[in-house]
Short mmCIF file of C-alpha atoms in Angstrom, two decimals:
data_model
loop_
_atom_site.label_atom_id
_atom_site.label_comp_id
_atom_site.label_asym_id
_atom_site.label_seq_id
_atom_site.Cartn_x
_atom_site.Cartn_y
_atom_site.Cartn_z
CA UNK A 1384 6.42 0.95 19.98
CA UNK A 1385 4.29 4.17 19.29
CA UNK A 1386 3.98 5.99 16.17
CA UNK A 1387 2.07 8.83 14.91
CA UNK A 1388 0.50 8.50 11.68
CA UNK A 1389 0.51 11.32 9.24
CA UNK A 1390 -2.66 10.71 6.81
CA UNK A 1391 -5.56 12.49 4.48
CA UNK A 1392 -8.42 12.08 7.32
CA UNK A 1393 -11.78 13.14 5.17
CA UNK A 1394 -13.31 9.85 4.77
CA UNK A 1395 -11.62 9.00 1.83
CA UNK A 1396 -11.74 5.00 0.65
CA UNK A 1397 -8.09 5.40 -0.65
CA UNK A 1398 -6.14 6.44 2.41
CA UNK A 1399 -8.66 5.01 5.25
CA UNK A 1400 -8.31 1.28 3.56
CA UNK A 1401 -4.47 1.92 3.44
CA UNK A 1402 -4.69 3.12 7.06
CA UNK A 1403 -6.27 0.05 8.25
CA UNK A 1404 -4.71 -2.46 6.05
CA UNK A 1405 -1.13 -0.78 7.66
CA UNK A 1406 -2.64 -1.50 11.19
CA UNK A 1407 -3.75 -4.24 10.36
CA UNK A 1408 -0.32 -5.86 9.56
CA UNK A 1409 1.78 -4.01 13.04
CA UNK A 1410 -0.81 -5.08 15.42
CA UNK A 1411 1.77 -4.83 17.74
CA UNK A 1412 2.60 -1.35 17.35
CA UNK A 1413 0.04 1.56 18.50
CA UNK A 1414 -0.99 4.14 16.42
CA UNK A 1415 -2.08 7.82 16.31
CA UNK A 1416 -4.27 9.67 14.01
CA UNK A 1417 -4.59 13.97 14.30
CA UNK A 1418 -8.29 14.63 13.59
CA UNK A 1419 -10.72 16.75 14.59
CA UNK A 1420 -13.38 15.74 12.63
CA UNK A 1421 -15.97 13.36 15.11
CA UNK A 1422 -17.49 11.63 11.66
CA UNK A 1423 -13.27 10.50 10.81
CA UNK A 1424 -13.24 9.46 14.96
CA UNK A 1425 -16.06 6.79 13.96
CA UNK A 1426 -14.31 5.51 10.68
CA UNK A 1427 -11.91 4.12 12.81
CA UNK A 1428 -13.45 3.05 16.06
CA UNK A 1429 -13.37 -0.31 17.01
CA UNK A 1430 -9.84 -0.56 16.22
CA UNK A 1431 -7.83 -1.87 18.64
CA UNK A 1432 -4.08 -0.22 17.96
CA UNK A 1433 -5.68 3.16 16.56
CA UNK A 1434 -5.58 6.52 18.27
CA UNK A 1435 -7.70 9.32 16.80
CA UNK A 1436 -7.28 12.24 19.02
CA UNK A 1437 -7.59 15.89 18.25
CA UNK A 1438 -5.23 17.93 16.71
CA UNK A 1439 -3.76 20.10 19.47
CA UNK A 1440 -2.50 17.31 21.07
CA UNK A 1441 0.31 15.73 18.25
CA UNK A 1442 3.11 17.95 19.90
CA UNK A 1443 2.87 17.27 23.50
CA UNK A 1444 2.73 13.19 21.93
CA UNK A 1445 5.18 13.57 19.96
CA UNK A 1446 7.25 13.85 23.37
CA UNK A 1447 7.39 9.90 23.72
CA UNK A 1448 6.93 8.50 19.81
CA UNK A 1449 9.69 6.25 18.85
CA UNK A 1450 8.24 6.71 15.29
CA UNK A 1451 6.21 9.29 12.31
CA UNK A 1452 5.45 7.44 9.68
CA UNK A 1453 3.08 9.17 6.73
CA UNK A 1454 0.73 7.17 4.34
CA UNK A 1455 0.09 7.54 1.35
CA UNK A 1456 0.06 9.12 -2.25
CA UNK A 1457 -0.48 13.04 -3.39
CA UNK A 1458 1.04 14.37 0.29
CA UNK A 1459 3.54 16.09 -2.13
CA UNK A 1460 2.05 18.80 -4.13
CA UNK A 1461 3.78 22.26 -3.84
CA UNK A 1462 2.34 24.79 -6.28
CA UNK A 1463 0.85 27.71 -4.09
CA UNK A 1464 3.00 30.15 -1.51
CA UNK A 1465 0.17 28.32 0.95
CA UNK A 1466 1.56 25.12 0.38
CA UNK A 1467 5.43 25.91 0.53
CA UNK A 1468 5.61 28.11 3.46
CA UNK A 1469 3.51 25.11 5.28
CA UNK A 1470 6.69 22.58 4.41
CA UNK A 1471 9.23 24.97 5.91
CA UNK A 1472 7.22 24.81 8.53
CA UNK A 1473 6.29 21.07 8.48
CA UNK A 1474 10.69 20.48 7.90
CA UNK A 1475 11.60 22.55 11.59
CA UNK A 1476 9.38 19.98 13.03
CA UNK A 1477 10.84 16.65 11.15
CA UNK A 1478 14.42 18.75 12.56
CA UNK A 1479 13.30 18.73 16.28
CA UNK A 1480 11.84 14.72 15.60
CA UNK A 1481 15.61 14.11 13.55
CA UNK A 1482 17.34 15.04 17.34
CA UNK A 1483 14.98 13.24 19.59
CA UNK A 1484 16.17 10.65 17.31
CA UNK A 1485 12.26 9.01 15.77
CA UNK A 1486 12.32 7.26 13.61
CA UNK A 1487 11.03 9.24 10.18
CA UNK A 1488 9.08 7.36 7.51
CA UNK A 1489 6.99 8.34 4.42
CA UNK A 1490 5.57 5.11 2.25
CA UNK A 1491 3.51 4.97 -0.44
CA UNK A 1492 3.73 8.23 -2.09
CA UNK A 1493 4.37 10.54 -5.01
CA UNK A 1494 4.87 13.45 -6.45
CA UNK A 1495 4.07 16.61 -8.08
CA UNK A 1496 2.67 18.49 -8.58
CA UNK A 1497 5.62 21.73 -7.72
CA UNK A 1498 6.05 25.11 -9.09
CA UNK A 1499 9.65 26.07 -9.92
CA UNK A 1500 13.29 25.22 -8.10
CA UNK A 1501 12.68 26.45 -4.99
CA UNK A 1502 9.31 23.49 -4.64
CA UNK A 1503 11.70 20.45 -6.37
CA UNK A 1504 14.44 21.30 -3.37
CA UNK A 1505 11.25 21.69 -0.14
CA UNK A 1506 11.16 18.30 -1.15
CA UNK A 1507 14.43 16.33 -1.36
CA UNK A 1508 14.98 18.63 2.37
CA UNK A 1509 12.43 16.96 3.65
CA UNK A 1510 12.38 13.38 1.65
CA UNK A 1511 16.34 13.60 3.06
CA UNK A 1512 15.16 13.80 6.04
CA UNK A 1513 13.21 10.41 6.33
CA UNK A 1514 14.96 7.08 7.28
CA UNK A 1515 12.66 5.17 4.37
CA UNK A 1516 10.92 6.16 1.65
CA UNK A 1517 8.67 4.39 -0.47
CA UNK A 1518 6.88 5.03 -3.35
CA UNK A 1519 4.17 3.57 -5.58
CA UNK A 1520 4.79 4.89 -10.02
CA UNK A 1521 8.02 4.72 -11.28
CA UNK A 1522 8.41 9.01 -12.23
CA UNK A 1523 7.92 8.78 -8.24
CA UNK A 1524 10.60 6.67 -7.72
CA UNK A 1525 12.85 8.34 -10.91
CA UNK A 1526 12.49 12.03 -9.13
CA UNK A 1527 14.10 10.59 -6.18
CA UNK A 1528 17.20 8.88 -7.73
CA UNK A 1529 18.49 12.34 -8.82
CA UNK A 1530 18.95 13.28 -4.77
CA UNK A 1531 22.21 12.17 -4.14
CA UNK A 1532 21.19 12.16 -0.20
CA UNK A 1533 17.73 9.83 -0.67
CA UNK A 1534 18.96 6.61 -1.30
CA UNK A 1535 16.32 4.38 0.88
CA UNK A 1536 13.64 4.59 -0.83
CA UNK A 1537 11.29 1.72 -2.77
CA UNK A 1538 9.32 0.74 -5.32
CA UNK A 1539 5.92 -1.25 -4.68
CA UNK A 1540 2.54 -1.06 -5.39
CA UNK A 1541 -0.12 0.69 -4.54
CA UNK A 1542 -0.13 -0.17 -0.32
CA UNK A 1543 -4.40 -0.54 -1.47
CA UNK A 1544 -3.09 -4.35 -3.09
CA UNK A 1545 -2.50 -5.19 0.23
CA UNK A 1546 -6.82 -5.43 0.60
CA UNK A 1547 -6.93 -9.37 0.92
CA UNK A 1548 -6.07 -8.84 4.73
CA UNK A 1549 -8.76 -6.54 4.95
CA UNK A 1550 -11.41 -7.90 3.28
CA UNK A 1551 -12.10 -11.18 1.98
CA UNK A 1552 -13.58 -11.22 -1.67
CA UNK A 1553 -17.39 -12.72 -3.13
CA UNK A 1554 -16.87 -13.41 -6.00
CA UNK A 1555 -20.17 -12.21 -7.18
CA UNK A 1556 -21.77 -12.88 -10.72
CA UNK A 1557 -21.04 -9.27 -12.06
CA UNK A 1558 -23.67 -7.11 -13.88
CA UNK A 1559 -24.49 -3.36 -14.94
CA UNK A 1560 -21.30 -0.59 -14.66
CA UNK A 1561 -19.86 1.53 -11.40
CA UNK A 1562 -19.09 4.87 -12.01
CA UNK A 1563 -15.96 6.78 -9.16
CA UNK A 1564 -18.18 10.23 -9.51
CA UNK A 1565 -16.16 13.04 -8.67
CA UNK A 1566 -15.96 16.38 -6.86
CA UNK A 1567 -13.45 18.71 -7.87
CA UNK A 1568 -12.17 21.29 -5.15
CA UNK A 1569 -9.14 21.83 -7.34
CA UNK A 1570 -10.76 23.32 -11.23
CA UNK A 1571 -14.78 22.93 -9.94
CA UNK A 1572 -14.74 25.19 -13.49
CA UNK A 1573 -15.68 21.95 -15.14
CA UNK A 1574 -17.68 20.31 -11.82
CA UNK A 1575 -20.95 20.43 -13.46
CA UNK A 1576 -20.12 19.90 -17.39
CA UNK A 1577 -18.38 16.62 -16.33
CA UNK A 1578 -21.68 15.56 -14.32
CA UNK A 1579 -23.80 16.34 -17.32
CA UNK A 1580 -21.48 14.13 -19.02
CA UNK A 1581 -21.49 10.98 -16.93
CA UNK A 1582 -24.84 11.44 -15.82
CA UNK A 1583 -25.97 11.02 -21.00
CA UNK A 1584 -22.97 8.10 -20.08
CA UNK A 1585 -25.20 6.02 -18.05
CA UNK A 1586 -28.19 7.15 -19.28
CA UNK A 1587 -26.67 5.15 -22.49
CA UNK A 1588 -25.03 2.70 -20.74
CA UNK A 1589 -28.83 1.79 -19.26
CA UNK A 1590 -30.76 2.27 -22.90
CA UNK A 1591 -28.07 -0.86 -24.57
CA UNK A 1592 -28.64 -2.79 -22.23
CA UNK A 1593 -30.94 -2.85 -19.83
CA UNK A 1594 -28.40 -2.95 -16.80
CA UNK A 1595 -27.87 -0.93 -13.53
CA UNK A 1596 -26.20 2.44 -12.79
CA UNK A 1597 -23.74 2.29 -9.17
CA UNK A 1598 -22.58 5.67 -8.09
CA UNK A 1599 -19.86 5.73 -6.11
CA UNK A 1600 -19.17 7.84 -3.43
CA UNK A 1601 -15.18 7.67 -2.87
CA UNK A 1602 -15.35 10.70 -0.08
CA UNK A 1603 -17.36 11.58 1.89
CA UNK A 1604 -16.73 14.98 3.15
CA UNK A 1605 -15.16 17.95 2.23
CA UNK A 1606 -13.91 16.80 -0.85
CA UNK A 1607 -17.37 15.67 -0.64
CA UNK A 1608 -17.99 12.70 -3.45
CA UNK A 1609 -21.55 12.10 -2.23
CA UNK A 1610 -22.48 15.63 -3.73
CA UNK A 1611 -21.38 14.95 -7.47
CA UNK A 1612 -23.32 11.16 -7.16
CA UNK A 1613 -26.67 13.36 -6.73
CA UNK A 1614 -25.44 16.05 -9.73
CA UNK A 1615 -25.73 13.19 -11.63
CA UNK A 1616 -28.67 11.33 -10.82
CA UNK A 1617 -30.62 14.16 -10.65
CA UNK A 1618 -29.33 15.37 -14.32
CA UNK A 1619 -30.47 11.55 -15.32
CA UNK A 1620 -33.11 10.08 -16.78
CA UNK A 1621 -33.48 6.76 -16.02
CA UNK A 1622 -33.33 7.50 -12.34
CA UNK A 1623 -35.24 4.24 -11.85
CA UNK A 1624 -32.08 2.32 -12.51
CA UNK A 1625 -29.33 4.60 -10.66
CA UNK A 1626 -27.36 3.31 -6.60
CA UNK A 1627 -26.00 5.63 -5.32
CA UNK A 1628 -22.87 4.11 -2.24
CA UNK A 1629 -21.35 6.17 -0.48
CA UNK A 1630 -18.67 5.53 1.68
CA UNK A 1631 -19.11 6.81 4.98
CA UNK A 1632 -16.17 5.19 6.42
CA UNK A 1633 -17.65 1.42 6.86
CA UNK A 1634 -15.45 -0.20 3.18
CA UNK A 1635 -17.80 -4.02 3.97
CA UNK A 1636 -20.63 -2.99 2.13
CA UNK A 1637 -19.09 -0.28 -0.13
CA UNK A 1638 -16.05 -2.97 -1.58
CA UNK A 1639 -19.29 -5.82 -1.96
CA UNK A 1640 -21.21 -3.20 -4.03
CA UNK A 1641 -18.17 -2.11 -6.52
CA UNK A 1642 -16.76 -6.02 -6.38
CA UNK A 1643 -19.77 -6.67 -8.17
CA UNK A 1644 -20.20 -4.87 -11.26
CA UNK A 1645 -19.25 -6.06 -14.47
CA UNK A 1646 -17.63 -2.35 -16.20
CA UNK A 1647 -16.09 0.21 -14.04
CA UNK A 1648 -15.32 4.51 -15.10
CA UNK A 1649 -12.56 4.99 -13.17
CA UNK A 1650 -11.58 8.65 -12.31
CA UNK A 1651 -10.44 8.03 -8.51
CA UNK A 1652 -6.50 6.52 -8.18
CA UNK A 1653 -8.21 3.95 -5.75
CA UNK A 1654 -11.40 2.95 -7.92
CA UNK A 1655 -9.11 1.62 -10.69
CA UNK A 1656 -6.95 -0.42 -8.07
CA UNK A 1657 -9.83 -1.72 -6.96
CA UNK A 1658 -11.37 -2.67 -9.88
CA UNK A 1659 -7.40 -4.16 -10.86
CA UNK A 1660 -7.91 -6.03 -7.46
CA UNK A 1661 -11.22 -7.44 -8.70
CA UNK A 1662 -10.76 -8.25 -12.24
CA UNK A 1663 -13.46 -5.72 -13.49
CA UNK A 1664 -12.74 -3.89 -16.77
CA UNK A 1665 -11.81 -0.63 -16.24
CA UNK A 1666 -12.27 2.83 -18.48
CA UNK A 1667 -9.57 5.12 -17.12
CA UNK A 1668 -10.24 9.05 -16.31
CA UNK A 1669 -6.92 11.32 -15.47
CA UNK A 1670 -7.38 14.33 -13.52
CA UNK A 1671 -3.74 14.17 -12.21
CA UNK A 1672 -0.13 12.28 -12.97
CA UNK A 1673 -1.58 9.79 -10.62
CA UNK A 1674 -3.49 7.70 -12.84
CA UNK A 1675 -1.71 8.63 -15.76
CA UNK A 1676 1.46 6.51 -14.43
CA UNK A 1677 0.11 3.93 -13.29
CA UNK A 1678 -1.41 2.73 -16.49
CA UNK A 1679 2.60 4.10 -18.14
CA UNK A 1680 4.29 1.86 -15.47
CA UNK A 1681 1.90 -2.00 -16.63
CA UNK A 1682 1.73 -0.08 -19.99
CA UNK A 1683 -1.82 0.45 -21.15
CA UNK A 1684 -2.58 1.76 -24.39
CA UNK A 1685 -6.12 1.93 -24.52
CA UNK A 1686 -8.10 4.64 -24.70
CA UNK A 1687 -7.65 7.43 -21.58
CA UNK A 1688 -10.52 10.18 -21.35
CA UNK A 1689 -9.36 13.77 -19.61
CA UNK A 1690 -11.67 14.64 -17.26
CA UNK A 1691 -11.57 18.08 -17.98
CA UNK A 1692 -12.70 16.77 -21.64
CA UNK A 1693 -15.66 14.86 -20.25
CA UNK A 1694 -18.36 18.07 -22.30
CA UNK A 1695 -20.56 17.53 -24.62
CA UNK A 1696 -17.77 17.98 -26.88
CA UNK A 1697 -17.19 14.35 -25.80
CA UNK A 1698 -19.20 11.77 -28.70
CA UNK A 1699 -21.36 10.23 -25.18
CA UNK A 1700 -22.74 7.07 -27.88
CA UNK A 1701 -18.42 5.91 -28.68
CA UNK A 1702 -17.66 6.17 -25.06
CA UNK A 1703 -21.30 4.08 -24.09
CA UNK A 1704 -19.78 1.51 -26.44
CA UNK A 1705 -15.85 1.32 -25.95
CA UNK A 1706 -17.13 0.35 -22.16
CA UNK A 1707 -19.98 -1.73 -22.73
CA UNK A 1708 -17.52 -3.72 -25.61
CA UNK A 1709 -15.15 -4.11 -23.36
CA UNK A 1710 -12.29 -4.85 -25.51
CA UNK A 1711 -10.14 -1.76 -25.50
CA UNK A 1712 -10.83 -1.05 -21.82
CA UNK A 1713 -7.67 -1.73 -19.42
CA UNK A 1714 -8.08 -5.76 -18.53
CA UNK A 1715 -4.53 -6.34 -18.01
CA UNK A 1716 -4.59 -7.11 -14.28
CA UNK A 1717 -2.15 -7.86 -11.88
CA UNK A 1718 -3.59 -10.35 -10.26
CA UNK A 1719 -1.22 -11.73 -7.28
CA UNK A 1720 1.52 -10.92 -9.02
CA UNK A 1721 1.51 -7.26 -7.20
CA UNK A 1722 4.45 -6.92 -4.26
CA UNK A 1723 2.73 -3.96 -2.40
CA UNK A 1724 4.55 -6.00 0.24
CA UNK A 1725 7.23 -4.32 -0.07
CA UNK A 1726 5.86 -0.45 1.22
CA UNK A 1727 5.47 -3.07 5.12
CA UNK A 1728 9.05 -5.29 4.86
CA UNK A 1729 11.06 -2.16 4.70
CA UNK A 1730 8.68 -0.03 6.72
CA UNK A 1731 9.61 -3.47 9.28
CA UNK A 1732 13.31 -2.94 8.97
CA UNK A 1733 13.71 0.40 10.15
CA UNK A 1734 10.42 -0.13 13.13
CA UNK A 1735 13.30 -3.14 14.53
CA UNK A 1736 16.54 -0.95 13.91
CA UNK A 1737 18.72 0.50 16.71
#
């Protein structure tokens, strides 16, 4: 079966893991991704059932496609006029695919933010055209519940909880702090204050523990967390105790280094998911509803720091002690008690249906 795959392609670890896990689960199918970036193409080089093609080729490929699958969270943000106009054009495309009898699925999603009732209506119109929708948090499931004509939807833990299909854990001796460096392209006015605060926080951790700090850059293209990591390092005083770990398309080394941390400051959503998988206590830092929903679904009642509040008004010493002591951090780990396989189980039913 030929499957056109729609995903966020930015050398972003979380999104790339979802793609790699998906195609590993369905080796009998051929998947097609579309990007003009040679760096993105290199990320998926060597995976037998994935072909990365130029964006201009997608329209022609739809003529021979059997299914169209959109994967990943944050694919339904409808705030600006540009986003709404783009969604209208997408609706026209989905209508054409429907007429061609191509199966349509959206998996691993969450929703929002939205601006106005029309934005919500656009999301509803698109979701009604799907044969399957799977979501990763309860807020998203509740959002779908309001739509009478969207009925084949399922709530399941994030797709990355299926990580063991592509990565074998090492169970290393854990030591030091990992920080998910983050460069916001939506609220850049806060970035430098965040960098200064994280450098001060990491320096304080190093002075109190004499352990290393790893700065993890989850995205290395347009969003470019590598720049955030470099700024934090440049602002730091204890430079000899820092490492920068960038994700450049190959996940093995990145995950090994992440798994070896004993504490995590989780800013990127998938840094929280990975900390949960690897059973690492973490301090959640929220910049969108993704993190908040994840924590609410797990009944977490500990400290949550808003990214925009990570500035000189937030006491560095107190937060460093919270991280070191660990008692208030997220540590109610999922272990193997997740249902992330539901995304693929339900997708398989759709792909196999007549």
